[in-house]
Amino acid sequence: MRRLKFQSILIIGCLFASVMASAQSVSAAASVPDSVIRVLWFDDTDPTTAGHNLAFSVNVSDTPNLAGTFTVYESAVIPSNGNALATLAIGGAGGNAEFVSISNVGAATRFSVRFVSTDSSAYADRDFLNIQPACAPGRFSDSGYGPCTEAPPGTFVDTERATTPLSCVPGTYQPDSGKTFCLYAAPGQYVSGSGATASTQCGMGTYSDNAGSLFCTPAGIGRYVNVLGSTAAIQCEPGYTTPIIGSSICQHDQNTLVSTPTAIWNSSTGGNVEMSFSVSPLVSGSVTVYQSSHIAGSPRVAGTASIASGSSSVTINLSFDESATSDQYSIKFESNNSNHNTTYWELVTPLCGPGNYSSNGFTPCNASPAGSFITGTGSTAPTDCAPGTYQPSVRQTSCLNAPAGTYVATAGATTPTTCPSGHFSADIAARSLDVCTASSPGNFVDDNDRSRQQLCAKGTFQKNVAQSACVPAKIGYFVKSEGATNQKRCKRGYTTSSVGSTSCKLKPKEPRLPTSLSRTRVSTVYLKNGKTSDGLRVVIASRSKTCKVRRSAEGYKFTGTKKGKCSITMTIKGNKKFASVTRTRNLRVA
């Protein structure tokens, strides 16, 4: 026995596929649109057996005030026996959607739906025939329509009417069939390939702290992982370390600090001191920096930092107003390991950092001026930028190479010099005007790109050197190739429609115009259908106050309004064979 389920839902997005339907209208009332019916195949049963599950949707959001009953039949046409699978009544409220799901419909793959309107004067009754259900998300077929197959494990289908499933990408997997998405590998697991049906736990010595990992990360020096599927590496206890990355156990070590801290003064808008400490990979503890040359009494703390096991160095950045920066500091390191003693450094004077200098290389420091640079620490003077390079900013650690099309002839430059107009240079870091080369005939140098010369385009030419532009061919002339040094005249009987032409066309025959007009008489130029003897369209106009031009059935008529010169513009519209020609003719109104 067939089982029917009815429910109303709000359809969001394009949930159901379009159907193929034919319909008949039975009255002159408005017709129900084909798009009102949507059918979706959403089961994975054997296409040759009973038990298919379908979803019928009736969307009336674009058909306001639709009221009536939809009846679903298990056949491509309306059966004569009238056995229905389901019915759905629409109440007539516009902007809604209704839904019917049907289970165990048998082995049918084609259906029909009959709509009977409550008000036949508003909407006509209509039959929707030969409806083929579309494959739902999670399913596919060769045609995209039922019968459909579930996406196998390791794949998914996230759209309707799919013809093939998509493989899960690395980092994701799917153990089940008929799914619309893949699962991310959980932290502590990974998926290295595509189409996976399961994720893999990270091995000993490795971990993964993110979902969707393609691989696991080996534990770093000073850290270990001793369980499978770990999401983090464990830090070795003070006094212990690991010999290599990817370790699952720590080893005992008693090393401590190995060098004196280095203090470097750096500044862009205010004072900034970087305290760098080189330490053993195993040591851990805390560093305190005092804004005083000695640790005595209660000196002001300028900054602190923690050194964790596994660190090889640590930096403390101390920022102040430039005028308040101390000349000297003192430092204390306290180890977390009781086997290590507390270490002190006093009278620590910061070195001038990159881009800064002083007479002795220590604070207070000055910024290197524009046109110079300082790369190292403890500098006593800036270095001028060499010829071929420049620097427009202060406190810089390097200079910029003069780009192509420019040069720098002197040291300490703040800007490069551009090659003269019509000249170019492809050299980088050029040191002399001599590298700038004049463009050759048939070429030009764009003022916005003086790194190269460019060939004159077709339709243009240039016969001179050192030019920044090419000359377009005049009307009656042409240039058919790039890099031309001259224009060529069209042969007799040919011309061009505009400047910059690459070829010539036949010159059309001009219609004859009168040489004089009477003030009291109308003169007509007879052009059949406004065309020349070559069949080309002609447009004639005038802006002169001495005459008027208008078109009539007989041709163009010229009317003199007062004595004087009458300027006539005549344009012959060309085609593939003939060129377009515009002429201005001066006539006389007698």
XYZ file of C-alpha atoms in Angstrom:
590
model
C 0.000 0.000 0.000
C 1.270 3.442 -0.890
C 1.961 5.834 1.989
C 1.467 9.616 1.567
C 2.997 12.404 3.697
C 1.919 16.045 3.528
C 3.670 19.032 4.996
C 4.177 22.778 4.301
C 7.675 24.283 4.275
C 9.351 27.512 3.211
C 11.422 26.798 0.117
C 14.789 28.689 0.315
C 16.898 28.875 -2.836
C 16.484 26.541 -5.802
C 15.588 23.336 -3.861
C 13.907 21.412 -6.677
C 14.866 20.808 -10.304
C 12.784 21.961 -13.253
C 10.454 19.442 -14.794
C 9.641 18.632 -18.382
C 5.891 19.045 -18.787
C 3.285 19.654 -21.444
C -0.040 21.224 -20.501
C -3.485 22.004 -21.876
C -5.467 25.126 -21.051
C -9.229 24.708 -20.789
C -10.395 28.343 -20.638
C -9.424 31.878 -21.509
C -8.377 32.522 -17.883
C -4.746 32.972 -16.855
C -2.607 29.864 -17.375
C -0.681 28.258 -14.544
C 3.051 28.536 -15.418
C 5.085 25.380 -16.110
C 7.586 26.456 -13.428
C 4.889 25.992 -10.733
C 5.677 22.224 -10.626
C 9.032 20.874 -9.301
C 9.796 17.168 -8.765
C 12.825 15.728 -6.946
C 14.093 12.104 -6.808
C 15.688 11.595 -3.393
C 15.967 7.839 -2.768
C 18.637 5.273 -3.666
C 16.531 2.154 -4.110
C 16.836 -0.264 -6.994
C 15.244 1.459 -10.029
C 13.548 -1.834 -10.993
C 11.773 -2.318 -7.651
C 9.054 -0.516 -5.762
C 9.720 1.893 -2.937
C 10.956 5.074 -4.607
C 10.678 8.331 -2.679
C 9.846 11.557 -4.480
C 9.211 15.163 -3.463
C 6.656 17.283 -5.376
C 6.863 21.059 -4.885
C 4.275 23.631 -5.956
C 5.778 27.130 -5.852
C 3.184 29.879 -6.261
C 5.347 32.851 -5.272
C 5.160 34.173 -8.844
C 1.463 33.268 -9.268
C -0.500 35.367 -6.738
C -4.012 34.385 -5.647
C -3.655 30.892 -7.131
C -6.267 28.579 -5.602
C -7.177 25.039 -6.454
C -6.049 21.417 -6.156
C -2.994 19.644 -7.608
C -3.345 15.827 -8.064
C -0.281 13.609 -8.707
C -0.498 10.435 -10.859
C 2.052 7.619 -11.347
C 2.180 7.751 -15.147
C 3.395 9.975 -17.967
C -0.208 10.928 -18.798
C -3.358 11.369 -16.713
C -4.688 7.794 -16.172
C -8.244 6.991 -17.111
C -8.865 5.125 -13.847
C -8.070 8.286 -11.859
C -5.909 6.519 -9.227
C -3.972 9.348 -7.552
C -0.736 9.228 -5.542
C -1.346 12.476 -3.677
C -3.329 15.701 -3.708
C -2.363 19.198 -2.628
C -4.798 22.068 -2.068
C -3.553 25.636 -2.590
C -5.419 28.261 -0.558
C -4.919 31.275 -2.817
C -2.496 33.360 -0.724
C 0.229 34.772 -2.982
C 3.944 34.455 -2.220
C 3.851 30.963 -0.611
C 5.122 27.498 -1.509
C 3.748 24.053 -0.700
C 5.394 20.629 -0.526
C 4.270 16.994 -0.844
C 6.524 13.976 -0.312
C 5.476 10.603 -1.719
C 6.953 7.259 -0.636
C 6.813 3.802 -2.286
C 5.642 5.045 -5.680
C 6.774 1.919 -7.519
C 9.225 1.714 -10.400
C 7.781 4.612 -12.390
C 10.130 7.329 -13.682
C 7.491 9.563 -15.298
C 4.553 11.314 -13.625
C 1.687 13.664 -14.395
C -0.095 16.350 -12.365
C -3.590 17.819 -12.862
C -4.476 21.265 -11.555
C -8.174 22.084 -11.014
C -8.739 25.764 -10.281
C -11.148 26.900 -7.576
C -11.950 29.961 -9.658
C -11.857 29.085 -13.354
C -12.280 32.738 -14.282
C -8.944 33.562 -12.604
C -6.810 30.525 -13.565
C -7.509 27.785 -16.071
C -7.402 24.079 -15.232
C -4.197 22.523 -16.523
C -2.514 19.132 -16.993
C 1.263 18.735 -16.539
C 2.342 15.584 -18.382
C 5.451 13.409 -18.770
C 7.234 14.840 -15.694
C 10.690 13.334 -15.051
C 12.081 13.822 -11.484
C 15.501 15.456 -11.176
C 18.243 13.898 -9.053
C 18.374 15.457 -5.582
C 21.626 16.654 -3.935
C 23.573 13.578 -2.805
C 22.499 11.627 -5.915
C 23.361 11.508 -9.622
C 22.659 9.766 -12.906
C 24.011 9.910 -16.463
C 21.210 12.287 -17.430
C 20.777 14.075 -14.100
C 17.209 12.716 -13.855
C 15.731 9.661 -12.071
C 16.371 6.884 -11.491
C 19.319 8.214 -9.455
C 22.243 6.654 -7.590
C 23.658 7.796 -4.247
C 27.127 9.379 -4.269
C 29.466 6.617 -2.990
C 31.668 7.024 0.132
C 34.564 9.399 -0.485
C 32.431 11.586 -2.760
C 29.562 14.069 -2.522
C 26.975 15.874 -4.674
C 26.006 19.368 -3.498
C 23.759 20.334 -6.425
C 20.606 19.044 -8.032
C 20.518 17.292 -11.423
C 24.141 16.096 -11.105
C 25.584 13.688 -13.662
C 28.644 12.654 -11.626
C 29.772 12.859 -7.975
C 32.716 14.986 -6.771
C 35.653 13.482 -4.861
C 36.421 14.779 -1.376
C 39.522 17.022 -1.556
C 42.640 16.352 0.564
C 41.983 17.269 4.179
C 38.382 15.987 3.981
C 36.607 12.616 3.855
C 33.122 11.047 3.730
C 32.398 7.548 5.113
C 28.759 7.406 4.002
C 26.950 7.387 0.671
C 24.366 9.872 -0.571
C 25.984 12.895 1.128
C 26.025 16.544 0.012
C 29.318 17.484 1.696
C 32.600 16.066 3.031
C 33.848 16.098 6.619
C 37.025 17.908 7.684
C 39.716 15.798 9.296
C 39.541 16.572 13.031
C 42.545 18.100 14.869
C 45.009 15.282 15.562
C 44.113 13.623 12.247
C 44.837 14.168 8.550
C 43.795 13.208 5.012
C 46.584 13.388 2.436
C 44.738 12.306 -0.718
C 41.418 12.908 -2.476
C 38.351 10.655 -2.361
C 39.072 9.498 1.209
C 36.452 7.585 3.214
C 38.220 8.056 6.574
C 40.861 10.250 8.241
C 44.139 8.986 9.762
C 45.509 9.690 13.239
C 48.811 11.578 13.534
C 51.668 9.264 14.501
C 54.097 9.472 17.429
C 56.231 12.610 17.337
C 53.727 14.499 15.172
C 50.536 16.502 15.717
C 47.848 18.506 13.934
C 46.272 21.546 15.621
C 43.795 22.424 12.831
C 40.823 20.735 11.246
C 41.195 19.740 7.606
C 44.951 19.017 7.741
C 46.677 17.370 4.774
C 49.605 16.192 6.913
C 50.851 16.213 10.513
C 53.559 18.546 11.856
C 56.653 17.060 13.520
C 57.361 18.265 17.061
C 60.080 20.930 17.095
C 63.375 20.824 18.958
C 62.642 20.950 22.715
C 59.153 19.486 22.262
C 57.755 15.951 21.986
C 54.584 13.945 21.197
C 54.177 10.556 22.897
C 50.575 9.639 21.921
C 48.692 8.993 18.669
C 46.248 11.601 17.370
C 47.814 14.513 19.261
C 46.664 18.094 18.641
C 49.791 19.765 20.120
C 53.435 19.104 20.928
C 54.499 19.092 24.608
C 57.335 21.311 25.810
C 60.229 19.490 27.477
C 60.706 20.279 31.158
C 63.533 22.684 32.155
C 66.903 20.990 31.712
C 65.628 18.633 28.988
C 65.535 18.781 25.199
C 65.099 16.649 22.065
C 67.946 15.870 19.646
C 65.840 16.062 16.465
C 62.402 17.189 15.320
C 59.573 14.658 15.488
C 60.716 13.178 18.822
C 58.501 11.277 21.252
C 60.790 11.664 24.318
C 63.048 14.366 25.847
C 66.680 14.013 26.952
C 68.498 15.689 29.876
C 70.589 18.837 29.180
C 72.069 21.471 31.517
C 73.176 24.266 29.133
C 72.443 27.905 30.020
C 72.824 31.381 28.449
C 75.714 31.463 25.985
C 76.216 35.165 25.107
C 75.789 38.722 26.346
C 72.556 40.403 25.223
C 72.754 42.910 22.378
C 70.841 46.204 22.537
C 70.058 48.051 19.280
C 68.490 51.526 19.029
C 66.043 51.961 16.159
C 63.548 54.688 15.412
C 61.072 55.810 12.796
C 58.876 58.246 14.729
C 60.100 57.698 18.283
C 62.737 55.932 20.356
C 62.772 52.132 20.120
C 65.298 49.745 21.632
C 65.548 46.061 20.691
C 67.177 43.804 23.299
C 68.263 40.496 21.701
C 69.338 37.495 23.799
C 71.102 34.406 22.431
C 70.402 31.413 24.668
C 70.693 27.628 24.820
C 67.813 25.701 23.218
C 67.064 24.173 26.651
C 67.104 27.147 28.967
C 63.919 28.787 30.199
C 63.363 31.733 32.484
C 62.587 35.444 32.556
C 64.458 38.582 31.459
C 64.015 42.025 33.049
C 65.413 45.189 31.437
C 65.904 48.262 33.663
C 66.058 51.837 32.389
C 69.223 52.430 34.432
C 72.934 51.768 34.025
C 73.060 49.767 37.327
C 70.690 47.463 39.175
C 70.640 49.274 42.524
C 67.801 50.481 44.674
C 64.563 50.347 42.679
C 65.438 51.142 39.059
C 62.575 51.681 36.581
C 61.634 48.534 34.637
C 61.756 49.198 30.885
C 60.483 45.789 29.768
C 60.296 42.054 30.473
C 60.207 38.843 28.464
C 59.956 35.104 29.058
C 62.350 32.633 27.465
C 60.710 29.240 26.888
C 62.539 25.959 26.537
C 63.259 25.349 22.884
C 63.962 29.040 22.140
C 67.270 29.989 20.563
C 66.779 33.757 20.951
C 64.307 36.306 22.214
C 63.784 40.027 21.512
C 62.295 42.738 23.744
C 61.085 45.896 22.009
C 61.101 49.002 24.231
C 59.420 52.147 22.853
C 59.653 55.681 24.289
C 59.635 59.274 23.171
C 62.916 59.786 21.340
C 64.052 62.384 23.903
C 63.392 60.001 26.820
C 65.447 57.079 25.532
C 68.117 55.992 28.040
C 71.751 55.899 27.004
C 72.404 52.810 29.128
C 70.436 49.878 30.567
C 70.938 46.960 32.940
C 69.583 43.428 32.479
C 68.763 40.488 34.768
C 68.101 36.877 33.682
C 66.491 34.418 36.133
C 66.462 30.734 35.121
C 63.573 28.384 35.893
C 66.136 25.667 36.592
C 67.586 25.785 40.122
C 70.887 24.446 38.761
C 71.415 27.772 36.918
C 72.464 31.009 38.585
C 70.790 34.394 38.064
C 72.823 36.389 35.525
C 73.259 40.199 35.458
C 74.494 42.655 32.819
C 75.039 46.335 33.594
C 76.140 49.435 31.645
C 74.517 48.057 28.460
C 74.618 50.870 25.859
C 72.444 50.323 22.771
C 74.141 50.355 19.387
C 72.711 52.519 16.628
C 70.554 50.255 14.503
C 70.308 50.009 10.699
C 69.432 53.358 9.153
C 70.884 55.252 12.167
C 74.340 56.512 13.179
C 76.256 58.578 15.746
C 79.824 59.752 16.246
C 80.653 56.657 18.330
C 78.047 54.216 17.003
C 76.007 54.245 20.235
C 72.926 56.159 21.380
C 71.785 58.849 20.916
C 71.524 58.232 17.159
C 70.671 60.211 14.020
C 68.708 59.085 10.961
C 70.613 58.594 7.717
C 69.492 61.414 5.372
C 67.827 60.954 1.970
C 70.394 59.943 -0.650
C 72.217 57.671 1.831
C 71.824 54.377 3.720
C 73.151 52.343 6.678
C 72.920 48.535 6.662
C 74.630 47.400 9.873
C 74.612 48.334 13.567
C 76.992 50.708 15.401
C 77.562 52.914 12.352
C 79.401 56.229 12.799
C 78.393 57.745 9.426
C 75.919 57.100 6.607
C 77.010 55.902 3.161
C 76.015 57.886 0.078
C 74.040 56.062 -2.589
C 76.406 55.186 -5.452
C 75.902 56.511 -9.013
C 73.142 54.482 -10.617
C 71.170 54.338 -7.341
C 69.113 56.770 -5.256
C 67.078 56.985 -2.034
C 64.226 59.490 -1.513
C 63.597 58.632 2.194
C 65.493 58.991 5.473
C 66.571 56.191 7.849
C 66.938 53.557 5.103
C 69.074 50.428 4.929
C 69.640 50.335 1.150
C 69.354 52.386 -2.038
C 67.084 51.883 -5.010
C 68.386 51.094 -8.497
C 67.585 53.658 -11.174
C 64.838 51.974 -13.197
C 64.980 51.459 -16.956
C 64.490 54.740 -18.800
C 66.376 56.710 -16.118
C 69.923 57.229 -14.847
C 71.775 58.636 -11.829
C 75.085 60.306 -12.670
C 76.212 61.397 -9.181
C 76.490 59.877 -5.691
C 73.997 60.756 -2.959
C 71.024 61.223 -5.332
C 67.486 61.377 -3.973
C 65.746 60.896 -7.353
C 66.721 59.448 -10.755
C 66.876 61.513 -13.961
C 64.569 60.530 -16.834
C 65.945 60.055 -20.346
C 65.066 62.966 -22.696
C 61.837 62.754 -24.685
C 62.209 60.416 -27.666
C 65.108 58.561 -25.987
C 65.098 55.222 -24.170
C 67.267 52.924 -22.075
C 66.673 49.322 -20.976
C 69.557 49.434 -18.469
C 68.917 49.151 -14.721
C 71.074 51.292 -12.398
C 72.409 53.332 -15.340
C 75.005 55.963 -14.407
C 75.093 58.270 -17.421
C 72.983 60.073 -20.003
C 75.016 58.141 -22.576
C 72.796 55.073 -22.027
C 69.789 56.985 -23.399
C 69.376 56.128 -27.101
C 67.325 58.098 -29.622
C 64.440 56.224 -31.231
C 65.116 55.176 -34.828
C 62.882 55.984 -37.857
C 59.729 53.869 -37.835
C 59.749 53.850 -34.032
C 58.822 56.096 -31.093
C 59.376 56.273 -27.311
C 56.300 56.686 -25.108
C 56.918 59.478 -22.596
C 55.325 57.248 -19.922
C 57.657 54.304 -20.701
C 61.156 55.327 -21.708
C 62.588 51.866 -21.132
C 62.154 50.891 -24.819
C 61.314 52.106 -28.280
C 58.148 50.827 -29.942
C 57.294 50.196 -33.595
C 54.858 52.615 -35.176
C 51.498 50.869 -35.490
C 49.854 50.110 -38.804
C 48.310 53.280 -40.214
C 51.104 55.478 -38.763
C 54.706 56.276 -39.667
C 57.717 58.217 -38.420
C 60.586 59.322 -40.660
C 62.613 61.112 -37.959
C 64.722 59.960 -34.998
C 64.181 60.790 -31.296
C 60.393 61.009 -31.527
C 57.751 60.428 -28.831
C 54.864 59.651 -31.194
C 54.088 58.460 -34.720
C 52.197 60.384 -37.406
C 48.889 59.010 -38.728
C 48.588 58.628 -42.508
C 46.622 61.486 -44.105
C 43.364 60.958 -45.974
C 44.275 59.624 -49.405
C 47.360 57.904 -47.945
C 47.882 54.623 -46.090
C 50.431 52.564 -44.095
C 49.864 48.808 -44.199
C 52.687 47.552 -41.937
C 54.292 48.313 -38.567
C 57.507 50.302 -38.277
C 56.893 52.387 -41.409
C 59.020 55.442 -42.141
C 56.712 56.942 -44.800
C 53.080 56.951 -45.846
C 51.987 55.820 -49.334
C 49.543 57.628 -51.608
C 46.462 55.722 -52.741
C 46.508 54.972 -56.454
C 44.286 56.944 -58.769
C 40.592 56.315 -58.229
C 41.158 55.189 -54.629
C 41.166 57.010 -51.288
C 40.722 56.448 -47.502
C 37.834 57.276 -45.206
C 39.912 58.695 -42.349
C 43.428 59.431 -41.178
C 45.515 56.499 -39.961
C 44.237 54.063 -42.578
C 46.009 50.814 -43.432
C 44.553 50.344 -46.905
C 42.687 52.224 -49.636
C 39.217 51.733 -51.092
C 37.581 52.838 -54.302
C 36.819 56.547 -54.385
C 33.067 56.928 -54.894
C 31.669 59.137 -57.661
C 30.298 62.358 -56.241
C 26.813 63.480 -57.290
C 26.675 66.737 -59.201
C 25.500 69.793 -57.298
C 24.290 73.115 -58.757
C 26.789 75.946 -58.785
C 24.212 78.646 -58.125
C 20.824 78.995 -56.487
C 17.992 81.495 -56.958
C 16.653 83.258 -53.917
C 13.119 82.879 -55.204
C 13.460 79.432 -56.737
C 14.021 75.986 -55.259
C 16.826 73.919 -56.765
C 16.695 70.140 -56.395
C 19.525 67.630 -56.613
C 17.955 64.403 -57.752
C 19.564 61.420 -56.009
C 17.476 58.279 -56.366
C 16.684 57.091 -52.824
C 19.476 59.376 -51.608
C 22.198 57.275 -53.241
C 25.021 57.811 -55.724
C 25.328 55.991 -59.026
C 27.494 53.449 -57.134
C 24.554 52.713 -54.850
C 26.133 54.452 -51.814
C 23.998 56.454 -49.394
C 24.486 60.223 -49.444
C 23.773 62.657 -46.612
C 23.728 66.386 -47.469
C 23.343 69.169 -44.912
C 24.069 72.852 -44.431
C 24.483 75.166 -41.452
C 24.727 78.322 -43.540
C 22.193 81.119 -42.957
C 22.039 81.791 -46.700
C 20.399 78.496 -47.615
C 18.443 75.519 -46.326
C 18.690 71.852 -47.278
C 15.987 69.260 -46.786
C 15.310 65.808 -48.150
C 12.164 64.979 -50.096
C 10.820 62.145 -52.201
C 12.394 63.705 -55.317
C 15.840 64.188 -53.755
C 17.648 66.903 -51.785
C 16.218 70.423 -52.208
C 18.285 73.569 -51.720
C 16.433 76.780 -50.939
C 18.232 80.109 -50.963
C 17.202 82.410 -48.106
C 19.425 85.355 -48.958
C 22.303 86.206 -51.238
C 25.756 84.997 -50.351
C 27.922 81.907 -49.971
C 26.159 78.697 -49.056
C 28.378 75.963 -47.514
C 27.128 72.441 -48.203
C 28.491 69.310 -46.434
C 28.107 66.147 -48.458
C 28.941 62.766 -46.895
C 29.020 59.601 -48.976
C 28.742 56.509 -46.752
C 31.249 53.880 -47.893
C 31.177 50.084 -47.566
C 33.645 47.223 -47.886
C 34.399 48.240 -51.479
C 34.160 52.051 -51.398
C 35.668 54.543 -48.986
C 33.557 57.075 -47.089
C 34.048 60.620 -48.372
C 33.042 63.955 -46.848
C 33.253 67.137 -48.906
C 32.376 70.735 -48.177
C 31.106 72.592 -51.251
C 30.661 76.336 -51.402
C 27.717 77.428 -53.578
C 26.466 80.912 -54.364
C 22.913 82.148 -53.809
C 22.328 84.673 -56.549
